[in-house]
Short mmCIF file of C-alpha atoms in Angstrom, two decimals:
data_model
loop_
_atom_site.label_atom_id
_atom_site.label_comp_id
_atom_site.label_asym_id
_atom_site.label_seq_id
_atom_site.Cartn_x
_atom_site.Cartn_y
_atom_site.Cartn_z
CA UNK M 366 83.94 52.90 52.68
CA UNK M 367 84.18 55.77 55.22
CA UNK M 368 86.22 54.50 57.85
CA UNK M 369 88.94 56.88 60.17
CA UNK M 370 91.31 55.85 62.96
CA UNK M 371 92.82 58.83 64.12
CA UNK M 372 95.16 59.29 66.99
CA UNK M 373 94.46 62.36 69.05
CA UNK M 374 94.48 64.33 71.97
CA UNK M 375 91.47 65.80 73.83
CA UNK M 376 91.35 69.14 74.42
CA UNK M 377 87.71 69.83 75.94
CA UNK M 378 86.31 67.58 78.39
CA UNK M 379 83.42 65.85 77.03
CA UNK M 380 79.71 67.64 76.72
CA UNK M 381 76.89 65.30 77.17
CA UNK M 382 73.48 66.17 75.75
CA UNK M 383 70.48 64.74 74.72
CA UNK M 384 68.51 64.31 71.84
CA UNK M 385 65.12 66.26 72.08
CA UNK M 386 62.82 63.56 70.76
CA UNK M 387 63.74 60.25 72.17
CA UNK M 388 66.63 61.42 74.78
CA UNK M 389 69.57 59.26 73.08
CA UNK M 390 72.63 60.20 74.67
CA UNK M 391 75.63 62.39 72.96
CA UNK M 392 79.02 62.79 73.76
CA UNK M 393 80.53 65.94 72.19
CA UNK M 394 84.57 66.83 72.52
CA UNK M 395 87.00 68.76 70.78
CA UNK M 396 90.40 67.05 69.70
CA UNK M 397 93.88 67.61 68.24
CA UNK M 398 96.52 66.00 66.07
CA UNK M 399 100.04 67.92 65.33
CA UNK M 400 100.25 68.99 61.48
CA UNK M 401 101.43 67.32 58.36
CA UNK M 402 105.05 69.36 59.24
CA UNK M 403 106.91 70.51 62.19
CA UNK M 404 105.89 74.13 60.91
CA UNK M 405 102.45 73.23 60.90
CA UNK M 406 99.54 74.19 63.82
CA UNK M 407 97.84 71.14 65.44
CA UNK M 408 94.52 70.65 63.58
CA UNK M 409 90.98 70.20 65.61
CA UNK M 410 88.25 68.40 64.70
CA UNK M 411 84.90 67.95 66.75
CA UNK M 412 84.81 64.16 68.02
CA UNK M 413 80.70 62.85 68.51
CA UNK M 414 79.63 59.42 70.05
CA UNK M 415 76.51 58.48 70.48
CA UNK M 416 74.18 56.20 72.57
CA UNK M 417 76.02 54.23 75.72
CA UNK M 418 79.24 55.12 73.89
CA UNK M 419 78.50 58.93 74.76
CA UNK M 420 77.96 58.08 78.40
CA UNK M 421 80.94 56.34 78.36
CA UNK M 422 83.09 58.57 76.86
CA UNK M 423 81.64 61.48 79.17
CA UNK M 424 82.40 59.62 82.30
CA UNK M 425 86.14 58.01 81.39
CA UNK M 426 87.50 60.05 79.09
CA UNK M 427 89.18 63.56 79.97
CA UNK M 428 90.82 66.41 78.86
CA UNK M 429 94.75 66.23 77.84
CA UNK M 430 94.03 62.15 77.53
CA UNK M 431 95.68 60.82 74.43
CA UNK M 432 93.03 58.39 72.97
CA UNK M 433 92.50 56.48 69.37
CA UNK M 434 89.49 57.32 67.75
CA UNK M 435 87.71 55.24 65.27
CA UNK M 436 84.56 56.02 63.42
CA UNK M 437 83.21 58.14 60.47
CA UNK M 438 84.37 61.36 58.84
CA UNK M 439 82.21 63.61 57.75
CA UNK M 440 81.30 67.65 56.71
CA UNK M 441 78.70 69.67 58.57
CA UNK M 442 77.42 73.07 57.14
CA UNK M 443 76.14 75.26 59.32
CA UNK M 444 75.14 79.03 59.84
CA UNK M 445 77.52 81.25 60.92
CA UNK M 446 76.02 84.59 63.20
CA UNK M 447 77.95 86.50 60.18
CA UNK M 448 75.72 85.66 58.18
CA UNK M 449 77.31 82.72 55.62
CA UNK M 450 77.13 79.40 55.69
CA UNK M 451 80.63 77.12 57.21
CA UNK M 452 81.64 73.85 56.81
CA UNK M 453 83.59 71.56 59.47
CA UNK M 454 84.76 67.92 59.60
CA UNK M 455 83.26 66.49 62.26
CA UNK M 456 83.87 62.45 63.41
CA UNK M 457 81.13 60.26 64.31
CA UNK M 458 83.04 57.76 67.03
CA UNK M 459 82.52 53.59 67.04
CA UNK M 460 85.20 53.05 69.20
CA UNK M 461 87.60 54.70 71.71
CA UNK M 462 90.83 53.70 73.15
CA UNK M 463 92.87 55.40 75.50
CA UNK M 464 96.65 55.50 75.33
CA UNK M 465 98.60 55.49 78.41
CA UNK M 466 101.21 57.53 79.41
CA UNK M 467 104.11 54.90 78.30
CA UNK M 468 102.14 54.52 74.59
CA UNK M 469 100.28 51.26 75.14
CA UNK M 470 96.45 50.86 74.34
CA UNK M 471 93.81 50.50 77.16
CA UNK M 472 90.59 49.80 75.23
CA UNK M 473 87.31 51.39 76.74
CA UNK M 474 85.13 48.19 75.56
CA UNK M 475 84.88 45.12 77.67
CA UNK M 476 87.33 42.93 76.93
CA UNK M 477 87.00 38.68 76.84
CA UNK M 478 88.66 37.77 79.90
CA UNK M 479 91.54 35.27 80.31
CA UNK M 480 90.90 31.67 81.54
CA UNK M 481 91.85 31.73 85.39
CA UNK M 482 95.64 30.01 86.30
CA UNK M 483 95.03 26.65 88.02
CA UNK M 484 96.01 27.95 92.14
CA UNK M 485 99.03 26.12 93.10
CA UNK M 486 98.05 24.22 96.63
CA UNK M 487 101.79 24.94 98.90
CA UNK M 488 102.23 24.33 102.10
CA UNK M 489 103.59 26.46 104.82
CA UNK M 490 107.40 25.96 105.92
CA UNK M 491 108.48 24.17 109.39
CA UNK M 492 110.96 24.74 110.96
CA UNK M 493 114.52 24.43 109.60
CA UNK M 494 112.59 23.86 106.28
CA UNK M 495 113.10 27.25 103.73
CA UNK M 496 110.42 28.20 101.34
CA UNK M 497 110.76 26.81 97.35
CA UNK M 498 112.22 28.97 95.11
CA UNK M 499 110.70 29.28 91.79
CA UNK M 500 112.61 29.77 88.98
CA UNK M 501 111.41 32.25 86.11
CA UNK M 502 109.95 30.99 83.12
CA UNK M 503 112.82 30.64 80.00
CA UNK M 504 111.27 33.45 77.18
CA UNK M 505 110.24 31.29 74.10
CA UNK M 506 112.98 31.00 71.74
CA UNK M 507 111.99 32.75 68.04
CA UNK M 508 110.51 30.74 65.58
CA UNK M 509 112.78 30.44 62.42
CA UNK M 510 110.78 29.41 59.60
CA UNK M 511 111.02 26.46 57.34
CA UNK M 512 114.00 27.71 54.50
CA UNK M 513 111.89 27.17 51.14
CA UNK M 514 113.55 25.75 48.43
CA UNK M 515 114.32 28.04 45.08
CA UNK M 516 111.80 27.30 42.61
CA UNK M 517 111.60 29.31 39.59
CA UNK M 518 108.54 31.90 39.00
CA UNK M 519 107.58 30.06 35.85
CA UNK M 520 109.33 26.98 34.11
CA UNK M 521 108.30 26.40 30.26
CA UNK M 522 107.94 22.99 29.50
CA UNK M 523 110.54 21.19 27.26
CA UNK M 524 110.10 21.92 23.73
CA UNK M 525 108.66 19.30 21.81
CA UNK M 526 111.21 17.26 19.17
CA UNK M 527 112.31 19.74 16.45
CA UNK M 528 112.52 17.05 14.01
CA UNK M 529 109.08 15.89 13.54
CA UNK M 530 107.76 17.78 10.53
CA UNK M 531 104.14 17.30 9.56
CA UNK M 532 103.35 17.96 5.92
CA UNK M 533 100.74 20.48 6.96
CA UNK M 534 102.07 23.47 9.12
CA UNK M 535 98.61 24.07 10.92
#
């Protein structure tokens, strides 16, 4: 199974192009991820989405965004003007999410939305009256689970009476 989730950030706005035979949309943008060691060069790596994914990740995504990138790893070989042949990795995108600037996770695709809060009818003060406080919600004690008793891995069962000897050992 070829499957990559790589955290990244992007270094050249997105390119979008088109296929020449049927026009399918592609996204094509340039990413890095700091080395293995401190010592070590951020690596790049060509990031490709295809279809409305390209067109989405051409309009919302930019450069210096730090984004999650999911999708396929794979090498190209190509010709180089030099005259010898090169081989890249390249990643073929499914998904895209964008991290924000505190570390949490925006996704780029829709998202099921929430059930909408029940409004709360209220009605407006007279005078001398003072509006209702509310009173902030207590946060949810942890959970302690159930303490499970200490039973042994494997118990043998009891060995059968030693003094019952048949007259044939088999």
């Amino acid at each position: 199974m070829n499957n990559c989730i790589l955290m990244a950030e992007i270094v050249q706005d997105p390119e979008l192009r088109y296929t020449p035979d049927n026009q399918t949309p592609i996204a094509e943008m340039w990413v890095q991820f700091p080395g293995l060691r401190e010592e070590d060069p951020p690596a790049k790596l060509k990031a490709v989405g295809w279809g409305n994914l390209a067109q989405e990740i051409q309009q919302n995504y930019h450069q210096g965004e730090q984004v999650i990138l999911e999708g396929r790893l794979h090498m190209i070989t190509f010709d180089r003007p030099e005259g010898f042949k090169e081989k890249r990795a390249e990643l073929t995108v499914q998904r895209i999410h964008r991290l924000g600037a505190t570390g949490t996770l925006t996704t780029a695709t829709a998202m099921p939305t929430a059930a909408p809060m029940p409004s709360v009818s209220s009605t407006s003060p007279t005078a001398g009256e003072t509006t209702p406080k509310t009173k902030p919600a207590k946060a949810p004690t942890a959970v302690k689970p159930a303490p499970q008793p200490k039973v042994p891995a494997y118990s043998a069962p009891p060995a059968a009476d030693p003094t019952d000897y048949d007259d044939i050992p088999f």
